[in-house]
Each structure stands twice: as C-alpha cells, then as structure tokens.
Coordinates of C-alpha atoms and ligand atoms in Angstrom, one line a residue:
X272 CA 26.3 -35.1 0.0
X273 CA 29.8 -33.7 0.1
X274 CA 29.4 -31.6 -2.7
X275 CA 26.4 -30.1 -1.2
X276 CA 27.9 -29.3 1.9
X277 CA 30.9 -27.5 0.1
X278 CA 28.2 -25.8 -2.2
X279 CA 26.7 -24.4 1.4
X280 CA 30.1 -23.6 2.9
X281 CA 31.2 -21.5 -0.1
X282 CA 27.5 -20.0 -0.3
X283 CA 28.0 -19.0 3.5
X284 CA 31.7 -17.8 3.5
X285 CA 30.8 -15.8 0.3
X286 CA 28.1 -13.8 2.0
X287 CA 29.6 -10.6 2.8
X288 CA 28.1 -7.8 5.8
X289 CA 28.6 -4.5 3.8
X290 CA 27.8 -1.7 6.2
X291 CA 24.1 -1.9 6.8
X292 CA 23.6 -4.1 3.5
X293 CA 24.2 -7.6 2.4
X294 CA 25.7 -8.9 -0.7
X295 CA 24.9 -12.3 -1.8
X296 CA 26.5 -14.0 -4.2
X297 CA 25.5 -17.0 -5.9
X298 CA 28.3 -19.3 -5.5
X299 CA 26.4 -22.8 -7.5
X300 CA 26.4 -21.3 -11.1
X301 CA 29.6 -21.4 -13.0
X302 CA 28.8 -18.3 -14.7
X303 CA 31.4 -16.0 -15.2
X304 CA 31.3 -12.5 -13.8
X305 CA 30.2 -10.5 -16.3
X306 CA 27.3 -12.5 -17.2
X307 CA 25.9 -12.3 -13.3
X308 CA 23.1 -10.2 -12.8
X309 CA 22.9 -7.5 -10.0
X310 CA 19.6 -7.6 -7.9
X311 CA 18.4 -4.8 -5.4
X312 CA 16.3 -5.7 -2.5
X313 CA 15.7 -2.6 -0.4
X314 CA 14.3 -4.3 3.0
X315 CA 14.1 -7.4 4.3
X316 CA 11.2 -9.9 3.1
X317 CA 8.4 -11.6 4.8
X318 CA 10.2 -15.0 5.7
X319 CA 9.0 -17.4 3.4
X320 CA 10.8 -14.9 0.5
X321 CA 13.8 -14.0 2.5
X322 CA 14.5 -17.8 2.5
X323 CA 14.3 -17.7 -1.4
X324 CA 16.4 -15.1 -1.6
X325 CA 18.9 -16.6 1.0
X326 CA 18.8 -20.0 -0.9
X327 CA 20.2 -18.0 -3.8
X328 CA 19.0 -17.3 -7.2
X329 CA 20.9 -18.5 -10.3
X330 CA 23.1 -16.1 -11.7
X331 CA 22.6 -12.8 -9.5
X332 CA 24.2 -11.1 -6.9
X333 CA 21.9 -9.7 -4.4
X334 CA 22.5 -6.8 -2.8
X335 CA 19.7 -5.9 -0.1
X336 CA 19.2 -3.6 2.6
X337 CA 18.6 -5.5 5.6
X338 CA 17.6 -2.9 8.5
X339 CA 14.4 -2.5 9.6
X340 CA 13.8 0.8 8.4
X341 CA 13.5 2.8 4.8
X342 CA 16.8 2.7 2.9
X343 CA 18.4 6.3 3.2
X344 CA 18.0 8.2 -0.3
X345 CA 21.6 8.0 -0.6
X346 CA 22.7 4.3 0.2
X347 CA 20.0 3.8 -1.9
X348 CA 21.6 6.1 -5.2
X349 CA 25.2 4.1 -4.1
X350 CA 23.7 0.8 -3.9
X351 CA 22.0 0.7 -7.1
X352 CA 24.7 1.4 -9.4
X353 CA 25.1 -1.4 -11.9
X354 CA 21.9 -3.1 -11.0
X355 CA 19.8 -5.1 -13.2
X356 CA 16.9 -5.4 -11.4
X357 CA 15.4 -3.4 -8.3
X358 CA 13.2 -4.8 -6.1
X359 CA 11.1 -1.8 -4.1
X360 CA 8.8 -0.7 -1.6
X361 CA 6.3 2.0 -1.7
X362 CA 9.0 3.4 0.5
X363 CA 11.3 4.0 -1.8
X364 CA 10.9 6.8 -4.4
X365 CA 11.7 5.8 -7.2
X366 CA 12.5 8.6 -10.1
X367 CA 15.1 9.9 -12.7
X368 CA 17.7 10.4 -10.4
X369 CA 17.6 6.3 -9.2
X370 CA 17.6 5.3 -12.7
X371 CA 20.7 7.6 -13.8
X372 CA 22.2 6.3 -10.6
X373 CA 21.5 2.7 -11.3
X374 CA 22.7 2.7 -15.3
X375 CA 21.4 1.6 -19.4
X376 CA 21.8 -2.1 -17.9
X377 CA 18.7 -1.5 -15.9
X378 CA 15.9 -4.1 -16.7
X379 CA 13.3 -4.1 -14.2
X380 CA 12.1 -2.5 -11.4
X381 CA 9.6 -4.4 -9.0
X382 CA 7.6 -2.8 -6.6
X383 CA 6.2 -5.1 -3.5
X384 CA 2.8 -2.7 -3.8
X385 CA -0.1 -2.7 -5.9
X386 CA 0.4 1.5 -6.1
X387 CA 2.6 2.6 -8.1
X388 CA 2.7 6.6 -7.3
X389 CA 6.6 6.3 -5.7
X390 CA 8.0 5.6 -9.6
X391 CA 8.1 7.7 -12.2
X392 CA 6.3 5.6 -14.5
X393 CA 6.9 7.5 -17.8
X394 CA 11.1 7.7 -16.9
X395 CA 10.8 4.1 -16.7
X396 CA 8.4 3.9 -19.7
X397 CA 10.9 6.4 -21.8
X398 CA 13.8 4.3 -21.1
X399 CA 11.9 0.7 -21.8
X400 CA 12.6 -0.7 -18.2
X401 CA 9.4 -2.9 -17.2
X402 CA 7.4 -2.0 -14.4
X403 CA 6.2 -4.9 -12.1
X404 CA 3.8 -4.5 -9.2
X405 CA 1.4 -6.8 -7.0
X406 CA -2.3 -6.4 -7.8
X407 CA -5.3 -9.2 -6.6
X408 CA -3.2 -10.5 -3.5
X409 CA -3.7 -7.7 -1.0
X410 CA -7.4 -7.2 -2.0
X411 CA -8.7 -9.4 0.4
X412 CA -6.6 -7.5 3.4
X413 CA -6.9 -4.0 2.2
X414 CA -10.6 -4.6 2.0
X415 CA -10.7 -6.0 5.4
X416 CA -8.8 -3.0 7.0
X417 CA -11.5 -0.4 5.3
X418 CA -14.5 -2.4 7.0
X419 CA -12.1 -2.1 10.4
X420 CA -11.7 1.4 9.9
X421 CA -15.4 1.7 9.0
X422 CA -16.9 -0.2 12.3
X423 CA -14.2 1.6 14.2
X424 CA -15.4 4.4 13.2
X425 CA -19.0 4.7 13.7
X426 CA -19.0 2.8 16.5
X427 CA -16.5 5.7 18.4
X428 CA -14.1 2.9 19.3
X429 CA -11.2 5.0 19.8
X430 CA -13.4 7.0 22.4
X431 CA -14.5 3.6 24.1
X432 CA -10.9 2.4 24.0
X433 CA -9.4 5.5 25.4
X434 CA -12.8 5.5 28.6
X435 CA -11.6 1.9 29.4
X436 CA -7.6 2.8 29.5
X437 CA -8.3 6.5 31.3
X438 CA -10.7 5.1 33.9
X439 CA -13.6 7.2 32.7
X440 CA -16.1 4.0 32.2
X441 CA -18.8 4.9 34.7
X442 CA -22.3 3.2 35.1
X443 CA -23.7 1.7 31.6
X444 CA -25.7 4.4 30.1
X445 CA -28.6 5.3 27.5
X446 CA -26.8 7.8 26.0
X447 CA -23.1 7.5 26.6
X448 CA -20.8 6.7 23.2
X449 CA -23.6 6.4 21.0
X450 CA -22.2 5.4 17.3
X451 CA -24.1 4.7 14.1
X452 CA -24.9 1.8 12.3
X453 CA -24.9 0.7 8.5
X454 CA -28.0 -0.7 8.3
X455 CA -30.2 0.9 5.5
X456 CA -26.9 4.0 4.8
X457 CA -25.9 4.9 1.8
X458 CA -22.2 3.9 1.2
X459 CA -19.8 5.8 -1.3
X460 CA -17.2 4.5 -2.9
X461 CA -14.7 6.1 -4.7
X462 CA -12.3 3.8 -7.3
X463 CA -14.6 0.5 -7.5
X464 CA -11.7 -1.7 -8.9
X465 CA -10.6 -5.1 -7.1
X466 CA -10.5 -3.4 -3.4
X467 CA -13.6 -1.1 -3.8
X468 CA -15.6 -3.9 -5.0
X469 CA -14.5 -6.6 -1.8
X470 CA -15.5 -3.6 -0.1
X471 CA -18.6 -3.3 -1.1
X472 CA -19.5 -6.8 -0.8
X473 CA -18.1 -7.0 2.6
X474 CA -20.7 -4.4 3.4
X475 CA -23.2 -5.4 1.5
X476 CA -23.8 -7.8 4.7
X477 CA -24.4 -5.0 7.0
X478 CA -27.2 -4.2 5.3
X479 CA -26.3 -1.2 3.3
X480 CA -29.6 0.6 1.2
X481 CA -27.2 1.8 -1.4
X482 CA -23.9 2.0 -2.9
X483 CA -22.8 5.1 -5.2
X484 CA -19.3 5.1 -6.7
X485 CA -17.3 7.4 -8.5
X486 CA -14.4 6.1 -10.8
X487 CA -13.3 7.0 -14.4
X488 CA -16.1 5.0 -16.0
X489 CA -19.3 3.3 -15.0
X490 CA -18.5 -0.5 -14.4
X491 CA -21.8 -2.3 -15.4
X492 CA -20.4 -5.9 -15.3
X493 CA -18.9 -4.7 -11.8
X494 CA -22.2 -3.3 -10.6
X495 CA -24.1 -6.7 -11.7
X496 CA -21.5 -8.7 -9.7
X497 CA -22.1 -6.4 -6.2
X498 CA -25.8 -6.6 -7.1
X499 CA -28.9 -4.6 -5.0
X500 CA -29.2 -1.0 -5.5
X501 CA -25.8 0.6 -6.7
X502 CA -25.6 3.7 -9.1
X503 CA -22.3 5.8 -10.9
X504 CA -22.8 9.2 -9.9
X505 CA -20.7 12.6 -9.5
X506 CA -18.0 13.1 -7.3
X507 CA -20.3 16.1 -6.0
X508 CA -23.3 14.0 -5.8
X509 CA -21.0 11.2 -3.9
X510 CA -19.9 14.0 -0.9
X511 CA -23.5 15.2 -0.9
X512 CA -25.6 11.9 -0.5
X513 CA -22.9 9.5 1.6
X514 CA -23.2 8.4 4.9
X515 CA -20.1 6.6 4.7
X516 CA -17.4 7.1 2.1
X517 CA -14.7 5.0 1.4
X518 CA -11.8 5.8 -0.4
X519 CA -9.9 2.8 -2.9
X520 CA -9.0 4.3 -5.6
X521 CA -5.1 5.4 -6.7
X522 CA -3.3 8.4 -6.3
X523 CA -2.8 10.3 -9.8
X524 CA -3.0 13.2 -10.9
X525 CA -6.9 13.4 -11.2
X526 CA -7.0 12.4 -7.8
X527 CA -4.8 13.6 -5.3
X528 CA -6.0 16.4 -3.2
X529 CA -9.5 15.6 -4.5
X530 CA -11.0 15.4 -0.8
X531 CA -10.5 19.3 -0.7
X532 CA -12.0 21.7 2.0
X533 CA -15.2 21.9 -0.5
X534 CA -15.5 18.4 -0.8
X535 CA -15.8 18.5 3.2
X536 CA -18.1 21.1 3.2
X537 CA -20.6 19.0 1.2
X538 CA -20.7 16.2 2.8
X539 CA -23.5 15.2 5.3
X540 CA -22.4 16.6 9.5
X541 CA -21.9 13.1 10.1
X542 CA -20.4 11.2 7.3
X543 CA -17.7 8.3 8.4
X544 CA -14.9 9.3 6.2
X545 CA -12.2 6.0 5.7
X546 CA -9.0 6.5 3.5
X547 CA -7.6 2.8 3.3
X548 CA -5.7 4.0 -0.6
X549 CA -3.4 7.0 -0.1
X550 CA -3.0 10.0 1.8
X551 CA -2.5 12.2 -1.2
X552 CA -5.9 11.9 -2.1
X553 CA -7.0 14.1 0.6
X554 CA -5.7 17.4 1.6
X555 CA -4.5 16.8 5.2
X556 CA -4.9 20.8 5.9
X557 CA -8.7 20.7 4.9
X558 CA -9.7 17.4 6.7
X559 CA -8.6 19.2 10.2
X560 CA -10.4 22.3 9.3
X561 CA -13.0 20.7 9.0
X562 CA -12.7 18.2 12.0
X563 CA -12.2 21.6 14.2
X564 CA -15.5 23.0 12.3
X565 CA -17.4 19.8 12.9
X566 CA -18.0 18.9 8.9
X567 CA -17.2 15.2 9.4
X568 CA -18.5 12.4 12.3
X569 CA -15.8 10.4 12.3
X570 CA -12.4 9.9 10.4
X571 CA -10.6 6.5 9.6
X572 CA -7.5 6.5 8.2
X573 CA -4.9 3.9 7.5
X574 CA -2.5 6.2 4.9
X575 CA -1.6 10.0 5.7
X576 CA 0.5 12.3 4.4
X577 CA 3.6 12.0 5.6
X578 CA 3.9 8.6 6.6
X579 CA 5.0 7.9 9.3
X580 CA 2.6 10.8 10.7
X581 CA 4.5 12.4 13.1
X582 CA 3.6 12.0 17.2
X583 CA 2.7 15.7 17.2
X584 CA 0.4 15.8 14.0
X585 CA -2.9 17.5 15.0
X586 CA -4.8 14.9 13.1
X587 CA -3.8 12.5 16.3
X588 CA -6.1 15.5 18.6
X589 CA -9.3 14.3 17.6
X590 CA -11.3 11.6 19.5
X591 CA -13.2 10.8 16.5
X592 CA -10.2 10.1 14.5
X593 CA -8.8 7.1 14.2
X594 CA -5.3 6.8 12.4
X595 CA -3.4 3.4 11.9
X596 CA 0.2 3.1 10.4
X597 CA -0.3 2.2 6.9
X598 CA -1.0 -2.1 7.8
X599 CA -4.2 -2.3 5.2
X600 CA -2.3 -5.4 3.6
X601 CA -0.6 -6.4 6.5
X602 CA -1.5 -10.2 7.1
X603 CA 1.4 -12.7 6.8
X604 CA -0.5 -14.4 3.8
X605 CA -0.7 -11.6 2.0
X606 CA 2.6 -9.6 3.0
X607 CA 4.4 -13.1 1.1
X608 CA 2.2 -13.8 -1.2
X609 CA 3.4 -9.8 -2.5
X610 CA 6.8 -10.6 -1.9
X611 CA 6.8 -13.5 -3.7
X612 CA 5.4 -11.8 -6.7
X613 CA 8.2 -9.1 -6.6
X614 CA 10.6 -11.7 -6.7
X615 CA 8.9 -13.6 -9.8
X616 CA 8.2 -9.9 -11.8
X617 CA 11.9 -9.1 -10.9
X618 CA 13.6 -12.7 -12.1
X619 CA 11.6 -12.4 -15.3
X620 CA 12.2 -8.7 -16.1
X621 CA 16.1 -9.3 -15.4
X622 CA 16.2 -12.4 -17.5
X623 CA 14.3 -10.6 -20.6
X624 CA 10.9 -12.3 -20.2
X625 CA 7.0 -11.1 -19.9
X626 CA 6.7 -10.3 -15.9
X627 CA 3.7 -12.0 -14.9
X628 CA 2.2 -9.3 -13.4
X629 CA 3.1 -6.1 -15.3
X630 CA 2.3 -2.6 -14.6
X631 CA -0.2 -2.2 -17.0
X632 CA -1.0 1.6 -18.5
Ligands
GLV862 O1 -0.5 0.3 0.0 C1 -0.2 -0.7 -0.4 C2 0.1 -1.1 -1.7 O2 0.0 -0.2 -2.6 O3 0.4 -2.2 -2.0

C-alpha cells in the first residue's frame, strides 16, 4: 500500500510539461537508462488508451504531443530524435526526412489508420522498420458513414436542412426537394475489400438491382458472400452504368486522381457520387467542373483534398454537395478500439516482436 503510493508519487512528480508536449517516464521498472525505450505519441488518444499510456508502459519514455491539433512538421522532426517507436496519425506525414530525424534505433512506426498513404512505405521497408496500421476495426463505422453520405445525398438533405434553418419551408409540396431512391439502382463500388463489402451489404437492404465493382482483381469468394446480382467490370463501364458510386478503395499510385474530368463526363446526369476513402482519388479541380456543368446529381464526401477544406473552398457552393470533416470512423468504439491497436503494433515492434497487425505488402 505504501509502496504503491510512492510508486504513484514518483510516477506523477516525474511527469514533466515540455512546451506543448509531455514526457512520461516510467518510474516502476529498475531499468537503467540506456536500456529505456523512447515512444512517440503525436496526439492525444481516445480515453480508454490515454489511460494506458498514462498508467505507464514498462521500460519507455513517452513523449506525446498533447494539443488538440496536428503536430507542427517541425516539433515533430525535434521530438522524434532518438525514438524507438512512433505512434502516428494519418496526420502526420511520415517520410525520409522523419526517419533521418528520428535515427538507426528506429523500430516501428504505428499508424492509428487503416491507410497508409502519409508513410513512405518503401523508406520504411528499405531501412527494415515494421509498419503497423489498424485494419477490420473501423469497417463497421467507415461503412456506416458511406450509407450516411449516400441517403444524404439522394435524398437532398443538405437542401432540406438549409429550407428549415433559412425559413424557406413553405406549404408541403408535390414537387418540392424531390431526391432519389435505391430501390432497383445499380450501385458501383470501387475497392470491394473489408469497407466496400459492409457497404454493399448495408445496401443490399435498400433494395439495390445490382452491384458492379472495380478493384485489382475479381473477388469471387467476396461476390458469393454479398450474394444477388454483382458483376467485376471496367472502371469505364463502372462511370457509365452507376447510379450511385461509392468510393472504398486506397489511395496509390493506380488510383489517385482516377475520378478525372473524363470519368465525370461518363457518368449518368444524375449519379450520387460518395468518397468515404481519400480525397486523392478524385481530382478536386474536375469534380467542380463538373458540378458547375451539371455532370453529377449529388456529391458526398467525407475526405477532400486538403483536409481541413478551407471555409472558402468552392466545393462548399454547391447545394447538392455535402462535405463532412473526415469522421467516417469516428465512433468512440471504434476511435479506441484503433488506438488500442496502435499501442499493441507499437509495444511489439519496439520490443522486437511480430506486430499483430502488420502492414502487409
Ligand atoms: O481514414 C481513416 C483511416 O485510414 O483509418
């Protein structure tokens, strides 16, 4: 009992403010300095995680960047030096310069994301440091989020929503605000991994004709599980014959930029586009062309490029756009369960072992 309360004293009096970051040492361990790891945590954790990480963990000093906003590129390059293990956001870029910054002693770096397209995989590759990230836990949300964006969508709730707030709701009308439904459409998916598959299921129950998809590789076991009518086809083919298109696939270097002005041009006048993945996979320029020119129906987006989009982006002009700030995972369930992952691929990858879930090429 008294040792445990001098164990917390010295944990608490050892806990140093460092400008906008905290260090944390462990203060229960007996291991000598130079066998302590260094830990980087570049934003405060969901609170379940934060706890963990207050509590201590064995052996490391944890240095984290505790405001509510990105770490600066350059407390970022200072706080890194010497560091064992990074834990990350898909805030945080993380490239040649970090890892030159941070030293050889780097093990690990763990990304609380299931993208990957802010490290330079093949600088961490070259250089043997293991790549952990957080797939499976955020399906569920990110999924949910695209079906929000998709009902939002056709069903003009951003026009409804701005009627009701502007005082512009008159007498209940035939014709006013008139949306589209899913029942018998044709949905497009592009990347039918883990997300694009609760997608389609999710839809499945608003009675969706057919689902195409467009991926590296047809997915036969994937389109027996989804069941119904569902078919592989062309990217081409996909902007063609959509009524709605959804995109869940990753941002690489086949895909970015691949909703292009053409692309738009193809699709059907009144396709519901929905980008719940990455802004990079659509070219931000084209998509308002062709919202001026009338090539979409109606936009959902939950990632843009930049993010934040700034207040003045032109994107925000149209009523039949509906932009949210990057929350497709954002329920408290899932926000811990990916922290706690990060924390568990981190630990491991600092202390030499497999990380359970491992960037895997
Ligand atoms: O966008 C969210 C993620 O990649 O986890």
């Amino acid at each position: 009992m008294i040792l445990q309360r001098i164990l917390t004293q010295s944990r608490i009096s050892r806990t140093s403010h460092f400008s906008s970051f905290f260090i944390k040492k462990n203060t229960f361990s007996f291991m000598p300095p130079s066998q302590r790891q260094k830990l980087i945590v570049t934003r405060t954790l969901p609170q379940a995680s934060q706890a963990r990480l207050d509590a201590g963990l064995e052996g490391v000093d944890i240095v984290q960047w505790k405001e509510d906003r990105a770490i600066p590129r350059a407390e970022f390059l200072k706080m890194v030096n010497g560091a064992e293990g990074i834990l990350c956001l898909l805030t945080d870029t993380v490239d040649a310069e970090v890892l030159d910054a941070a030293g050889p002693q780097l093990k690990v770096v763990s990304t609380m994301s299931v993208g990957y397209d802010h490290v330079n995989v093949s600088e961490l590759q070259s250089r043997k440091i293991a790549l952990g990230i957080t797939p499976g836990v955020l399906t569920e949300a990110t999924a949910d989020t695209t079906v929000l964006l998709v009902l939002a969508a056709t069903r003009r709730l951003r026009e409804g929503v701005d009627a009701v707030i502007q005082g512009k709701w008159g007498a209940w009308s035939p014709t006013w605000l008139l949306g589209s439904q899913l029942t018998g459409k044709t949905v497009g998916i592009v990347g039918l991994g883990r997300i694009g598959v609760a997608v389609a299921k999710r839809l499945k129950a608003f009675g969706v004709q057919k689902f195409i998809y467009q991926g590296t590789r047809r997915k036969e076991e994937v389109e027996q599980d989804i069941g119904g009518d569902i078919e592989f086809v062309e990217a081409e083919r996909l902007f063609k014959e959509s009524d709605v298109i959804c995109v869940c696939c990753a941002l690489n270097n086949e895909t970015k930029n691949m909703f292009s002005y053409n692309a738009f041009s193809m699709m059907k006048n009144s396709v519901v586009f929905v980008n719940t993945a990455r802004g990079g996979i659509v070219d931000q320029d084209a998509l308002i062309q062709a919202l001026k020119e009338g090539k979409v129906g109606s936009v959902g987006l939950d990632v843009t490029v930049p993010e934040p989009l700034p207040k003045d982006s032109e994107l925000l002009t149209f009523p039949n756009c509906i932009v949210l700030p990057h929350i497709g995972s954002g329920t408290l369930e899932t926000r811990t369960a990916m922290s706690e992952i990060a924390i568990d691929n981190v630990l491991c990858g600092m202390r030499g072992k497999p990380l359970p879930h491992p960037y895997d090429a």
